[in-house]
Every structure is written in C-alpha cells, then in structure tokens.
Short mmCIF file of C-alpha atoms in Angstrom, two decimals:
data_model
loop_
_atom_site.label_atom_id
_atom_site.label_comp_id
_atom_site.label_asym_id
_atom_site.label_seq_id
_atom_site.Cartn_x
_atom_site.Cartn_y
_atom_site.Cartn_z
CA UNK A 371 175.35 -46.85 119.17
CA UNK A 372 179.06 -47.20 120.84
CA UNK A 373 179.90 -46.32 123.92
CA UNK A 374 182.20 -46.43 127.27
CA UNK A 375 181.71 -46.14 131.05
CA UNK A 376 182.97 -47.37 134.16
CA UNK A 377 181.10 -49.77 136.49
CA UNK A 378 181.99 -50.42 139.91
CA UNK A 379 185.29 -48.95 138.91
CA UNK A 380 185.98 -51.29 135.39
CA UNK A 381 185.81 -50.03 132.12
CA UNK A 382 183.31 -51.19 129.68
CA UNK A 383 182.87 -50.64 126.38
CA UNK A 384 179.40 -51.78 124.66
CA UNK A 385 178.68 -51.76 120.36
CA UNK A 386 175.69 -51.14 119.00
CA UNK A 387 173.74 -50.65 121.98
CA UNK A 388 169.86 -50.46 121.76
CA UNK A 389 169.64 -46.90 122.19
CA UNK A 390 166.74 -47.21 124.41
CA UNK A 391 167.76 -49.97 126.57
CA UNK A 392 167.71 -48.91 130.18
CA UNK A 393 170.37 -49.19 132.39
CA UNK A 394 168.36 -51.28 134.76
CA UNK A 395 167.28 -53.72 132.18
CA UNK A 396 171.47 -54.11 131.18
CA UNK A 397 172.47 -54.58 135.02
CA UNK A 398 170.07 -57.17 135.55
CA UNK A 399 169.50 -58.89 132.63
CA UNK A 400 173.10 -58.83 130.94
CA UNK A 401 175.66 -58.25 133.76
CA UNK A 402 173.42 -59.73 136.41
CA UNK A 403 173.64 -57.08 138.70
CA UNK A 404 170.08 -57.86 140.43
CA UNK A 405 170.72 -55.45 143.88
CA UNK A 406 169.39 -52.84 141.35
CA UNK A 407 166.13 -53.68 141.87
CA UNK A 408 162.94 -53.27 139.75
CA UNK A 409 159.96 -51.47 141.63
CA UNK A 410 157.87 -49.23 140.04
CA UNK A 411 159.57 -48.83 136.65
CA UNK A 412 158.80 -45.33 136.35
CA UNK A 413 161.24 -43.72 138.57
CA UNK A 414 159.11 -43.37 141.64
CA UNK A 415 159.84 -45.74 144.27
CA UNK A 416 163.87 -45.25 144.23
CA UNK A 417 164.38 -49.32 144.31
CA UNK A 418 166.41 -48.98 141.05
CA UNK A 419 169.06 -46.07 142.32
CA UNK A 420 172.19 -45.68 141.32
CA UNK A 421 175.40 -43.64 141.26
CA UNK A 422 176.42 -41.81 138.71
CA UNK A 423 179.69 -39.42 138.47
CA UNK A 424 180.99 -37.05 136.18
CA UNK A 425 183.79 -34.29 136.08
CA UNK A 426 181.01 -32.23 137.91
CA UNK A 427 179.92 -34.14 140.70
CA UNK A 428 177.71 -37.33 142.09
CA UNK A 429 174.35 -38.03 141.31
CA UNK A 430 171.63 -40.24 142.37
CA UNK A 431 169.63 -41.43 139.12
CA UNK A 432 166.83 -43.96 138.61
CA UNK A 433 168.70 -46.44 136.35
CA UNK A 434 164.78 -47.65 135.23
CA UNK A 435 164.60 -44.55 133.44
CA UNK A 436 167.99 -44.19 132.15
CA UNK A 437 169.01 -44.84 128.78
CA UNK A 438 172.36 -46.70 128.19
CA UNK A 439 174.14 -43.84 126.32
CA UNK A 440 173.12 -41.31 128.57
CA UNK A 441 175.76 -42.96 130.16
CA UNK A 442 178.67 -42.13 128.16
CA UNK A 443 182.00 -41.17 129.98
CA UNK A 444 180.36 -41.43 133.26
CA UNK A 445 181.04 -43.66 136.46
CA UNK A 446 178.11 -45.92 137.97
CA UNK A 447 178.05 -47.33 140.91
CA UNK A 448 175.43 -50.24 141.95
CA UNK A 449 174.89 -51.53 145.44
CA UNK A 450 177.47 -54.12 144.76
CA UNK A 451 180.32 -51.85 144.21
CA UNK A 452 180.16 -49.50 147.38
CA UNK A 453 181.66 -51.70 149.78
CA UNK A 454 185.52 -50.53 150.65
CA UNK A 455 186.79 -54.19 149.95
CA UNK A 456 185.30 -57.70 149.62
CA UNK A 457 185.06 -57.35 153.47
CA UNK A 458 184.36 -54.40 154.87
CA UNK A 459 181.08 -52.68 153.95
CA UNK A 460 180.52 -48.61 153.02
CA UNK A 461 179.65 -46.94 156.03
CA UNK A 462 176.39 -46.18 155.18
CA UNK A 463 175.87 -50.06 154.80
CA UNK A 464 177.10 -51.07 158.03
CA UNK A 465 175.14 -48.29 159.54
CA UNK A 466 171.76 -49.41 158.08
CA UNK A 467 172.56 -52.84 160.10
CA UNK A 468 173.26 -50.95 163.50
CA UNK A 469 169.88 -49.23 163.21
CA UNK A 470 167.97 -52.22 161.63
CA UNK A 471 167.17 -49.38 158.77
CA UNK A 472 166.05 -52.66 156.51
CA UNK A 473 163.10 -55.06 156.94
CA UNK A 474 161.81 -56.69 153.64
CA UNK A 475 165.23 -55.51 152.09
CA UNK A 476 163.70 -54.90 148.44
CA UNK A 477 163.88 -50.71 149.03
CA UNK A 478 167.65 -51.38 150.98
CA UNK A 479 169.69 -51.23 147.63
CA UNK A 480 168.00 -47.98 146.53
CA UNK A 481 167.81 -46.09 149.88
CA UNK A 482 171.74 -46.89 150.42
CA UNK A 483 172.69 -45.81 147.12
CA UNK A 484 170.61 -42.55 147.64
CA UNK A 485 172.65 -42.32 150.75
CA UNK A 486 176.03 -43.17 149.08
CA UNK A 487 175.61 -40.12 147.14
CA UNK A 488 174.58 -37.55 149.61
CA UNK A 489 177.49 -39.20 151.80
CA UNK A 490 180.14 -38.17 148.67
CA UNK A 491 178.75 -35.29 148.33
CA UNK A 492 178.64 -33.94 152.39
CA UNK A 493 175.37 -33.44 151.68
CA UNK A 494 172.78 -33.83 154.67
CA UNK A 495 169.18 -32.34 153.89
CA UNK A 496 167.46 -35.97 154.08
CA UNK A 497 164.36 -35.55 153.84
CA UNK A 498 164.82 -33.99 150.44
CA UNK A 499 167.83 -36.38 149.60
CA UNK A 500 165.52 -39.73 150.00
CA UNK A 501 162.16 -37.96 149.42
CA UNK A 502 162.22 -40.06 146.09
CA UNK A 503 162.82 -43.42 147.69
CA UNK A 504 159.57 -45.51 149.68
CA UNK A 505 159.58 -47.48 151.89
CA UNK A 506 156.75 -49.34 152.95
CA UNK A 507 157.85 -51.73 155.62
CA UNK A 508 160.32 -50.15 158.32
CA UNK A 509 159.36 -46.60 158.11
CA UNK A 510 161.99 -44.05 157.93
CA UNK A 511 162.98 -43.35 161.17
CA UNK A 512 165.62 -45.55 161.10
CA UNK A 513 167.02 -45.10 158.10
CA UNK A 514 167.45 -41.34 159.07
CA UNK A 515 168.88 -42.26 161.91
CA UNK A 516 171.48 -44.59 159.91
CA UNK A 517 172.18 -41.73 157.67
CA UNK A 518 173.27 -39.51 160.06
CA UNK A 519 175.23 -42.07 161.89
CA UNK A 520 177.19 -42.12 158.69
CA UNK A 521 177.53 -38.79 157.48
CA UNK A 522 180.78 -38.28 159.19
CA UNK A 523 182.53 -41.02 158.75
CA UNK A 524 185.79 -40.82 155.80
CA UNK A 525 184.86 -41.23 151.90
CA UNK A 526 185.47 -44.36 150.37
CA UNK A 527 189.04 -44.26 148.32
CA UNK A 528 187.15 -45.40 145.47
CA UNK A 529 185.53 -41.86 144.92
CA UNK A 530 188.98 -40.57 143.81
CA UNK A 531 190.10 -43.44 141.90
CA UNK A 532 186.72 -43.20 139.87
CA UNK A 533 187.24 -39.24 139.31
CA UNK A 534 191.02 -40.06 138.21
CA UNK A 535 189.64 -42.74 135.52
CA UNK A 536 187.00 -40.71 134.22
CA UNK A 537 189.82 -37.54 133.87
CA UNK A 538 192.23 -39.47 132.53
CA UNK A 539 190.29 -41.76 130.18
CA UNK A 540 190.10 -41.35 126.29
CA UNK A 541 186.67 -42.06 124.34
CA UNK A 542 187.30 -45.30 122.52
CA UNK A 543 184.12 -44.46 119.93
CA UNK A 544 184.33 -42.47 117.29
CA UNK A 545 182.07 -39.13 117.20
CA UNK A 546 178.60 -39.43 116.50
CA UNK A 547 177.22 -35.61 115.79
CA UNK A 548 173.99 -37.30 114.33
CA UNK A 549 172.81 -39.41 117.59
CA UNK A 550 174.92 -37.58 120.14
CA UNK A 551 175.73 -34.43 119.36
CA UNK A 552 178.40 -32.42 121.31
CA UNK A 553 177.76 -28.99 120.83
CA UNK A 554 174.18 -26.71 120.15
CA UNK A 555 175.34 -26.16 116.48
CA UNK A 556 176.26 -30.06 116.02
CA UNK A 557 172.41 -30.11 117.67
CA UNK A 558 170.88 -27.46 115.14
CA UNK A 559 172.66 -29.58 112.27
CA UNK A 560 171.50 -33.03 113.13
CA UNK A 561 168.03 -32.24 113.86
CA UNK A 562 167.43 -29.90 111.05
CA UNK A 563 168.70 -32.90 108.97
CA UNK A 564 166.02 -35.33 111.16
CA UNK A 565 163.17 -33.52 112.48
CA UNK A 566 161.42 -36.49 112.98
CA UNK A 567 163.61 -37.34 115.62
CA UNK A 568 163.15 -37.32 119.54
CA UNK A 569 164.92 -35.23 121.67
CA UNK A 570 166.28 -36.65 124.58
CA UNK A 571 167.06 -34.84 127.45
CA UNK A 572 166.70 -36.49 131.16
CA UNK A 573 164.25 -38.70 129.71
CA UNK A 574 162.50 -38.39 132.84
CA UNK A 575 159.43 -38.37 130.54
CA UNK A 576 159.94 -40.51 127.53
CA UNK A 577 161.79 -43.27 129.46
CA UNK A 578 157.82 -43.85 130.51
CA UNK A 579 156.92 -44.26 127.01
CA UNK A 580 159.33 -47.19 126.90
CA UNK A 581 158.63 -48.57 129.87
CA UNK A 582 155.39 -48.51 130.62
CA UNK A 583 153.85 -47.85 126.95
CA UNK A 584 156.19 -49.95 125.06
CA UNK A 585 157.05 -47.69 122.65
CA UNK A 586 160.12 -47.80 120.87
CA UNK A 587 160.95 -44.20 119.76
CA UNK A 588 163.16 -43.72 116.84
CA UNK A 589 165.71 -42.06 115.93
CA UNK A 590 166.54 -40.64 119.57
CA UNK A 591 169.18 -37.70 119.36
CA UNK A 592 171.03 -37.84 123.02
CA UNK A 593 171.40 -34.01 124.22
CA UNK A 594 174.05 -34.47 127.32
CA UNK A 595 177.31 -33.90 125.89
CA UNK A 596 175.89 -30.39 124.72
CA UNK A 597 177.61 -28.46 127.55
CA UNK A 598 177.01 -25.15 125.77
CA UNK A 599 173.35 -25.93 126.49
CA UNK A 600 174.06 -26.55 130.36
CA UNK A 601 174.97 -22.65 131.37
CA UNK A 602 173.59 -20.47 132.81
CA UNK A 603 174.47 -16.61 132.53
CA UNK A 604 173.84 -13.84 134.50
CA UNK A 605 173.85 -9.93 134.16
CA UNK A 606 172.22 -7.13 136.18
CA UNK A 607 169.12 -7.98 134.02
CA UNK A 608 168.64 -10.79 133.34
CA UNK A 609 169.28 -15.11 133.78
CA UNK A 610 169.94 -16.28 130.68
CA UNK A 611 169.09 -20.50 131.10
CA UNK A 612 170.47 -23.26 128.65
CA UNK A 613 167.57 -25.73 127.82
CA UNK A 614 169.82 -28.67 129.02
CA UNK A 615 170.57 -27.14 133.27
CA UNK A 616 168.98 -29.82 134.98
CA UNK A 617 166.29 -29.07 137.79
CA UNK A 618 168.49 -29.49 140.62
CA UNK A 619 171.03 -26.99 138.73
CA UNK A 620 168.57 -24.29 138.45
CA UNK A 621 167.22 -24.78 141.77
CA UNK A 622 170.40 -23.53 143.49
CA UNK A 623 171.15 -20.77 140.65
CA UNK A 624 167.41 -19.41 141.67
CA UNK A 625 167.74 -19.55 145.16
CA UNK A 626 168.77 -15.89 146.43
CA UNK A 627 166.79 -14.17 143.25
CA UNK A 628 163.73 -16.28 142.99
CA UNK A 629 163.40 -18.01 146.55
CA UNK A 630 159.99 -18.90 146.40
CA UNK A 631 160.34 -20.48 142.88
CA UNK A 632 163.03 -22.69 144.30
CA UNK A 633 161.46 -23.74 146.75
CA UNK A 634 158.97 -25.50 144.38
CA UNK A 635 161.69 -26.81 142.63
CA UNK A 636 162.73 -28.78 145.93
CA UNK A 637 159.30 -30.30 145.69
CA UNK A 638 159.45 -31.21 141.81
CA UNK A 639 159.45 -34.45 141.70
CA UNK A 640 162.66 -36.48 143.48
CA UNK A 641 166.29 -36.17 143.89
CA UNK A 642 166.54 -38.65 141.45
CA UNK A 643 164.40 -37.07 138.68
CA UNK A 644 165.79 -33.26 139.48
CA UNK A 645 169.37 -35.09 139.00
CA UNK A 646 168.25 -35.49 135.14
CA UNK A 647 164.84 -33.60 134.34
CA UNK A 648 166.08 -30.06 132.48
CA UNK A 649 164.16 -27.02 131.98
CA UNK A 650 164.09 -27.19 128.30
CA UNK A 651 162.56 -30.60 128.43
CA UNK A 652 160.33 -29.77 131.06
CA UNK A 653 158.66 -26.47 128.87
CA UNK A 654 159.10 -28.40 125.36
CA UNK A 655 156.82 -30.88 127.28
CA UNK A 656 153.99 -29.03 127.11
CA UNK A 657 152.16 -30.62 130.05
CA UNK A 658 148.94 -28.54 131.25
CA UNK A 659 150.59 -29.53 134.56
CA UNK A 660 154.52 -28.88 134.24
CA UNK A 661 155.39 -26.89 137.80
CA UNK A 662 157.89 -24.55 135.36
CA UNK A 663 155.70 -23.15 133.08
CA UNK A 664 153.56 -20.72 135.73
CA UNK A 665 156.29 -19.57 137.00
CA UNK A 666 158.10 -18.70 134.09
CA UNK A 667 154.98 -16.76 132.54
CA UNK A 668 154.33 -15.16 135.78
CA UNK A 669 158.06 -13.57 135.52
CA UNK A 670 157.57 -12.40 131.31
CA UNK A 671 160.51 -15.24 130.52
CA UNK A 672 161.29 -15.32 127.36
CA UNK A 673 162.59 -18.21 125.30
CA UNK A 674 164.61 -18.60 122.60
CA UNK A 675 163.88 -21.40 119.70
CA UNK A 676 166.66 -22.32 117.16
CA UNK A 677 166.45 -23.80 113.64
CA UNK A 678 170.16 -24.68 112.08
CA UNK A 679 171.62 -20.91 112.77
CA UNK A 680 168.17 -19.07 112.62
CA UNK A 681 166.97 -18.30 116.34
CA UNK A 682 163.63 -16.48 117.21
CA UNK A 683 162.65 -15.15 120.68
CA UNK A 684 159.02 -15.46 122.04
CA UNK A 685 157.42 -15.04 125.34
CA UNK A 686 157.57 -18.78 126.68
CA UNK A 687 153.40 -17.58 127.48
CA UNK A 688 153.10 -17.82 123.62
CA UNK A 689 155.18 -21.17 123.24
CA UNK A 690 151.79 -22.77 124.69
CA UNK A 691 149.08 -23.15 121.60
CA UNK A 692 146.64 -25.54 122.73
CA UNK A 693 146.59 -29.03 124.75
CA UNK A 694 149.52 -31.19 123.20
CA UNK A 695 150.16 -27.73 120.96
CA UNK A 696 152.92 -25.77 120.91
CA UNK A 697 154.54 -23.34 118.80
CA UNK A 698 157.69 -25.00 117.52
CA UNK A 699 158.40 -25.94 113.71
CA UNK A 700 159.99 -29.37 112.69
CA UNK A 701 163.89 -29.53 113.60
CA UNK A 702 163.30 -26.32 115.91
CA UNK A 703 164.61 -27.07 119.69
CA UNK A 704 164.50 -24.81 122.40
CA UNK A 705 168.23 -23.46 122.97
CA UNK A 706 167.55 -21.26 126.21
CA UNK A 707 165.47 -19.55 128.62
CA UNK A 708 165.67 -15.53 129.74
CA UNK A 709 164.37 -14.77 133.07
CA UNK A 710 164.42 -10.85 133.91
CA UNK A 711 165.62 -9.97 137.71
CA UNK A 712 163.64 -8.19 140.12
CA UNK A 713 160.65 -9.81 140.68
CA UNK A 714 160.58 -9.67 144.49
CA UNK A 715 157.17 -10.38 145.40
CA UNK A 716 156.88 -13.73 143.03
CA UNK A 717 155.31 -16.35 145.05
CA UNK A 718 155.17 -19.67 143.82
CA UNK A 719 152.61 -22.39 145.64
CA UNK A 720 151.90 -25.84 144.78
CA UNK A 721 149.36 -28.19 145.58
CA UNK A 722 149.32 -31.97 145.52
CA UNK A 723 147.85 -34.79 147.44
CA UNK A 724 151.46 -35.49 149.00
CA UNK A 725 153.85 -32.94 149.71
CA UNK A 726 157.15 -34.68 148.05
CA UNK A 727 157.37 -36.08 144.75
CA UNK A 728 153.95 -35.48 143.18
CA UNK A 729 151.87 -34.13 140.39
CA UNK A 730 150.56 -30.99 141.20
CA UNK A 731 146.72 -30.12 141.57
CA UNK A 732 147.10 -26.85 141.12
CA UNK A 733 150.50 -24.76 140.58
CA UNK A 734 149.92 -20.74 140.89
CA UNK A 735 152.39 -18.76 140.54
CA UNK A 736 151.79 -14.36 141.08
CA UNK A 737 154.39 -11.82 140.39
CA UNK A 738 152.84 -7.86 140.95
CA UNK A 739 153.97 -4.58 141.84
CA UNK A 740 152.48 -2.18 143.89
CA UNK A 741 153.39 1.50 144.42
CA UNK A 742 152.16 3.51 147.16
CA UNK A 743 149.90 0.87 148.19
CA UNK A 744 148.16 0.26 144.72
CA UNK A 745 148.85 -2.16 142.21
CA UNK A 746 150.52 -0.93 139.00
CA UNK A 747 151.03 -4.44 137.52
CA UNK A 748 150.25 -8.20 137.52
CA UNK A 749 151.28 -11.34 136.49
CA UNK A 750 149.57 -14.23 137.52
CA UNK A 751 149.20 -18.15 136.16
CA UNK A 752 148.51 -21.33 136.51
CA UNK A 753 148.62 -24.74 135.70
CA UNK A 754 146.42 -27.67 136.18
CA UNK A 755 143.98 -24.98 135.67
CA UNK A 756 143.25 -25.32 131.64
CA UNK A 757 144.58 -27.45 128.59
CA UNK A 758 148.09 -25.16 128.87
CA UNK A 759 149.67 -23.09 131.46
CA UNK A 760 147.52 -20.25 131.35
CA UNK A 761 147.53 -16.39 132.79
CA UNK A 762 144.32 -14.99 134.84
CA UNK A 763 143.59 -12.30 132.59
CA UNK A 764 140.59 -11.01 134.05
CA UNK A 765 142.10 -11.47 137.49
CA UNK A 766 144.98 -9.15 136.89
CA UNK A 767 142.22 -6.46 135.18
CA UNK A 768 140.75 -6.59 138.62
CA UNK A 769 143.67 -6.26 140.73
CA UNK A 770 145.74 -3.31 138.69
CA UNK A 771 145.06 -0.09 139.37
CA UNK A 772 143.50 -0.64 142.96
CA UNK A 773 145.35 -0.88 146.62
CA UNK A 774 145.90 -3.88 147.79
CA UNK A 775 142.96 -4.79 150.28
CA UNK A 776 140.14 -7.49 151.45
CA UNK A 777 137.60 -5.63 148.41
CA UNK A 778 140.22 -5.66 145.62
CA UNK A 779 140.60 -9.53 146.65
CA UNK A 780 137.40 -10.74 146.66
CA UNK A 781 136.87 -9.12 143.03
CA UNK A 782 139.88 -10.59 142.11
CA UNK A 783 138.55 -14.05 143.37
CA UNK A 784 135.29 -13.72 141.72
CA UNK A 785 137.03 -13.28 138.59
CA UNK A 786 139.37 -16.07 138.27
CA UNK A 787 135.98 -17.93 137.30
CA UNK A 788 135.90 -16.18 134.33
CA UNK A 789 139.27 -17.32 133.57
CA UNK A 790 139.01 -20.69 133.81
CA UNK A 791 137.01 -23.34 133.38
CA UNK A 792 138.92 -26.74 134.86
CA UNK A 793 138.18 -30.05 134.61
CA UNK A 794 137.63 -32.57 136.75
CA UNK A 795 140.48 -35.83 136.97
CA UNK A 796 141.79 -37.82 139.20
CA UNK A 797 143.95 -35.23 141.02
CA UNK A 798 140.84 -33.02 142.24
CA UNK A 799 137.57 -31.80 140.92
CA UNK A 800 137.11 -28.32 139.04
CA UNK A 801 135.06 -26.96 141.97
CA UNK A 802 138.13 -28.04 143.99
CA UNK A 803 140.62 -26.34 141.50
CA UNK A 804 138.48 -22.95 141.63
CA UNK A 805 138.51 -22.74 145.30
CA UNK A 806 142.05 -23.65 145.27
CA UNK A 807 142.75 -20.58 142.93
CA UNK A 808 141.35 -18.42 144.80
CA UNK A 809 142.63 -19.39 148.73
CA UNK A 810 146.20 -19.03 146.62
CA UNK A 811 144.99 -16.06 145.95
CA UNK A 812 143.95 -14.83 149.45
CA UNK A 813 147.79 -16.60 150.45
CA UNK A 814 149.42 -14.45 148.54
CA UNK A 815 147.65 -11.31 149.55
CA UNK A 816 148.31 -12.61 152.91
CA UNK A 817 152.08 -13.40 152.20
CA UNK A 818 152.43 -9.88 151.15
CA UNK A 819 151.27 -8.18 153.80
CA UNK A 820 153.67 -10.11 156.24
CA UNK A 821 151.88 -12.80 157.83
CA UNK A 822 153.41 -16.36 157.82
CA UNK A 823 151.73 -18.40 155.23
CA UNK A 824 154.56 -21.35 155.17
CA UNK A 825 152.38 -24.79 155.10
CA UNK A 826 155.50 -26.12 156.56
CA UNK A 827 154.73 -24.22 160.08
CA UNK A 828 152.50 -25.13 162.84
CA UNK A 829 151.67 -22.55 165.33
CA UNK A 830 149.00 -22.83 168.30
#
C-alpha cells in the first residue's frame, strides 16, 4: 500500500507499506526516531504519543497502535520535531525543565507531546488531556504545574506551516477504493467484493491483535478517508451518528442532550484512544463490556447495517446475539447510528477499579419516565453484567406502572437477580456485580429525586 505524510514538517512518501506496520515500529526501527518510546504497546501508558494533524484539527494518538496508512495526508509530529529551531525548545519543553516535570525521562517524550497538542489546541482540562499518559516516577504535580506554565505562551510557527502543506499538497498515490476506500458506497463495494476482510476503524482494538497476539490480519480495508461516515445530523428528533465519529467527536455533539452519557465518554478510555476509537467500531465490537452499548439500548437507538446499496434498520438491542455473536451478514458494515432526543432523565454510571482510562466493572445505564409521580416507562441495561449488553427486563416490569419510592426500589432490586446471572473475572466477582446493580439502582432513584450523587464530590 502507497502512501504520503509529513513528518516533522518533510514530506514522505512510502511504497508498499506493510499495511499493519505501526507507526511506532517505522519511527524507531526505520527512521530512527527512538524519543517515541515503547512502553506498554497497547496504548496505555502514553510513552509512544504523538501528533497528528489534519484539515480538522490536532490530535494526540498512540503511534503503538497506529497503522502506517491510517496516516495518509496527515502531519505527525514526534518529540524531535517540536522544538522552534535547533536551539530553542517548545515551550512546553522548556517548561517541563523549570518545574523538574521529568525524572527517569522514559514517560517525558509522551507527556510533552500530549501537552504539545492541548497547547495547539488552547485546550486546558489536564487531567482529562494526560489522563492516558503514567507516570510512575515524579508524580504529576509537576508536570501540571509545567503545563500550565505553558499554556499561554505563543504557538509554534510550525503549526501553520504544517496546516499550509497539508492544504496545499496533492496525493502522489493513485486511488485505492479496494484497501482505502473514500466514500460509504466505495466501502459497500469493496467489502461486498471481500467480506473476509477486516474493518479498520481506530484500530484501537485490533492494533492489540498485532501487537500483543501477533496476528497478522489480512486483507485490512482502512475506513478514514470515508468522511460521509464521520457526520453527524441532527433534527428535532433525532441524532443521526456515522459509524466512523470518533469518541471524542461524539462526546462534545452529546454534551447539552445527553450530559450524563458524555460524561462517561470523558472516562472511556484516554485522550489518545477517544482521538481514534469510533462508535461504529466500538458497537461492531461486540464486547460484553463496551461502555456504548448500555447506553445506546437504554435510549431505543437504532442502527442502520448496509450491504452494497441494501440497508436494514434494527434496534442496536437486537445487533447483540450471543457472546462474540452478532447479527451482521458477511460484507455488511454498520453505516450509522439513530439516537431519539428527549431522554432527560438518562443516567449513565460506570464502575472500574480506577477512575480514568479503565475497563469497566459494571456500566448501567437507565432512561424512564414518570408522570404524576408514577412510572409509565423504562429502559434500563447493562454491561459487564452477561455475555452481551443486556436490558433488566424484569427490573423494568417492576418499576412501570408504580410511583417512584423506597418499596418500588427494593422490588426493583430484588429483581435484577432474575435478570442476570454474572460471572466472576478479574474485574470483580458476580456477588460484587449484583450489588453493584442494584446501589446503581438506588443512585439513580436518588439522582432523580435531587440529591447529589456525583462520585466526584466530597461533602462533610
């Protein structure tokens, strides 16, 4: 596979690339850029970020996990190519020296990178921005402090030279509709031709297959350059998703309608991985565990499923058959996601052993309405709860048709055990899961009725 990109602000052109080489393996190993470094390999620890630009912004990516032509048309910048000149260092460099922000050093390159970004793009939330990079030897005091030093001080001129060679640069390889398609119906055509090929998205998920399982998937099918897949569309309705909006994407997009569910999205995973990970891959996963998936069911989203120009629409509830199941036919993708408005009281809570950048426990997510004080409908589900993301059934019996109080609740509690029967892994025990069901439960009566439930206060 051909293709072009910028590093550090020089073109470079690459033939018959190993479509699953990683960008981190290239750097080091063929251009010997080693300040990317090589932690966990999995896009956890944040040693191996990087910078990556487009005509729609600045992203911090784990270049462990990143294919080579995810990369085409875009700008990267390593570590080595932040400084303003050969002598005078990015600002968020020099600041990490004023405030000792480095001990060992092997975290440095991925931490200032991570910084680099939020510093192009004004943005200054960061303890999200660098919840996806560890440190284990200076602690992060001081690299907050070294951020915020920073964050005032005047972009580097290579921002704009980068966006003026990316807008003014012409693709040097010819199109390839089979391997990297640029439209949905390009999409619908090459797959239908090779539905034994893998569908790459972020390849937040399958970059672990080649990293850590050694697989070597083939033929891959790169989805990026499918902007008709990265909208999304709104109408006094309904949100109408395209499989390809990344997690970051949607988060904002959900923010005023669905507060709560964004607010789980802030806690999916990292910067890094939200940069990449899309809804579309995320559902088409089919993980008993995927934070989307409750959510989605608990609001009555449907999804739509194409095959060449045939499309069907099911509840994305139904999508889910069985563990590692789902209900999509050879050379079918999933084109977009339909969301309807109004779901005001839809809570969304997750549970993990750490707060950032984790697997979830459990993941409930309830959606009801009440009128007059009784409950006319439910929606609630789960994940980590069963083989698939799953709906409480028998809970929802017990809560419609009665007002909303400590009796209906503890009914409702008892039956969730009816529902499910979890197992027991390395994130918690079933009898753990159960009683975490049902305190969400209790929460989101709680949440309801007006008393602050945020895990993120502490009141005496």
């Amino acid at each position: 596979m051909d293709i072009t990109f910028l590093l550090n602000g020089e073109s470079v052109a690459l033939k018959d690339v190993p479509p699953t080489q990683t960008l981190l393996d290239w750097l080091r190993e063929e251009r010997g850029l080693t300040g990317t470094k090589e932690g966990c390999n999995e896009g956890d620890c944040g040693a191996c970020t990087i910078m990556v630009s487009d005509g729609s912004g600045h992203y911090a990516l784990n270049a462990c996990i990143l294919f080579l032509p995810q990369l085409q048309g875009k700008s990267i910048r390593t570590v080595e190519g932040v400084s303003t000149s050969s002598t005078d260092l990015h600002p968020v460099q020099q600041a990490m020296i004023t405030y000792h922000g480095s001990q060992c050093g092997f975290c440095t390159p991925g931490f200032v990178m991570s910084m680099t970004t939020a510093h192009a793009n004004g943005t200054q939330d960061y303890n999200d921005q660098f919840a996806g990079n560890l440190c284990r030897c200076t602690g992060y005091a001081p690299i907050l402090r070294a951020a915020k030093a920073a964050q005032y001080a005047p972009v580097p001129n290579w921002i704009a030279t980068d966006q003026a060679a990316l807008e003014q640069a012409e693709a040097v390889t010819a199109p390839q509709p089979e391997s990297r398609p640029q439209t949905a119906d390009e999409l619908a055509e090459a797959y239908a031709n090779r539905p034994e090929a893998t569908l790459v998205a972020g390849a937040t998920d399958l970059g672990l297959d080649v990293t850590k399982k050694l697989q070597t998937p083939t033929p891959l099918i790169f989805l990026q350059d499918c902007r008709d897949l990265q909208t999304i569309h709104c109408d006094p309705f309904e949100i109408r998703i395209g499989a390809m909006v990344t997690m970051n994407t949607l988060r904002t997009a959900l923010a005023k309608e669905f507060p709560d569910f964004a607010e789980m999205l802030r806690r999916f995973a990292s910067q890094q991985v939200r940069n990449a990970a899309t809804l579309g891959g995320n559902i088409a996963n089919g993980s008993p565990i995927g934070d989307c998936a409750p959510a989605l069911i608990a609001l009555d989203a449907k999804m739509t499923l194409r095959h060449r120009n045939l499309r069907r629409t099911l509840p994305v509830e139904d999508f889910f058959l069985d563990y590692g199941k789902q209900d999509r036919a050879p050379g079918e993708f999933i084109d977009s996601i339909t969301l309807p408005r109004g779901a005001h009281n839809l809570r969304v809570y997750k549970l993990s052993k750490r707060f950032d950048q984790d697997i979830s426990a459990v993941l409930a997510a309830f959606n009801i309405r009440t009128e007059q004080g009784v409950i006319t409908e439910a929606r609630l589900a789960f994940g980590g709860m069963a083989g698939i993301p799953k709906r409480a059934r028998s809970t929802e019996d017990a809560l419609i048709g009665h007002p909303m109080t400590s009796d209906t609740l503890k009914k409702a509690q008892i039956a969730l055990s009816h529902d499910f029967t979890p197992l027991s892994d390395m994130r918690a025990s079933a009898q753990y899961r159960i009683g975490c069901a049902e305190a969400l439960l209790a929460r989101y009566f709680a949440d309801l009725s007006g008393t602050a439930t945020s895990v993120l206060e502490v009141t005496l």
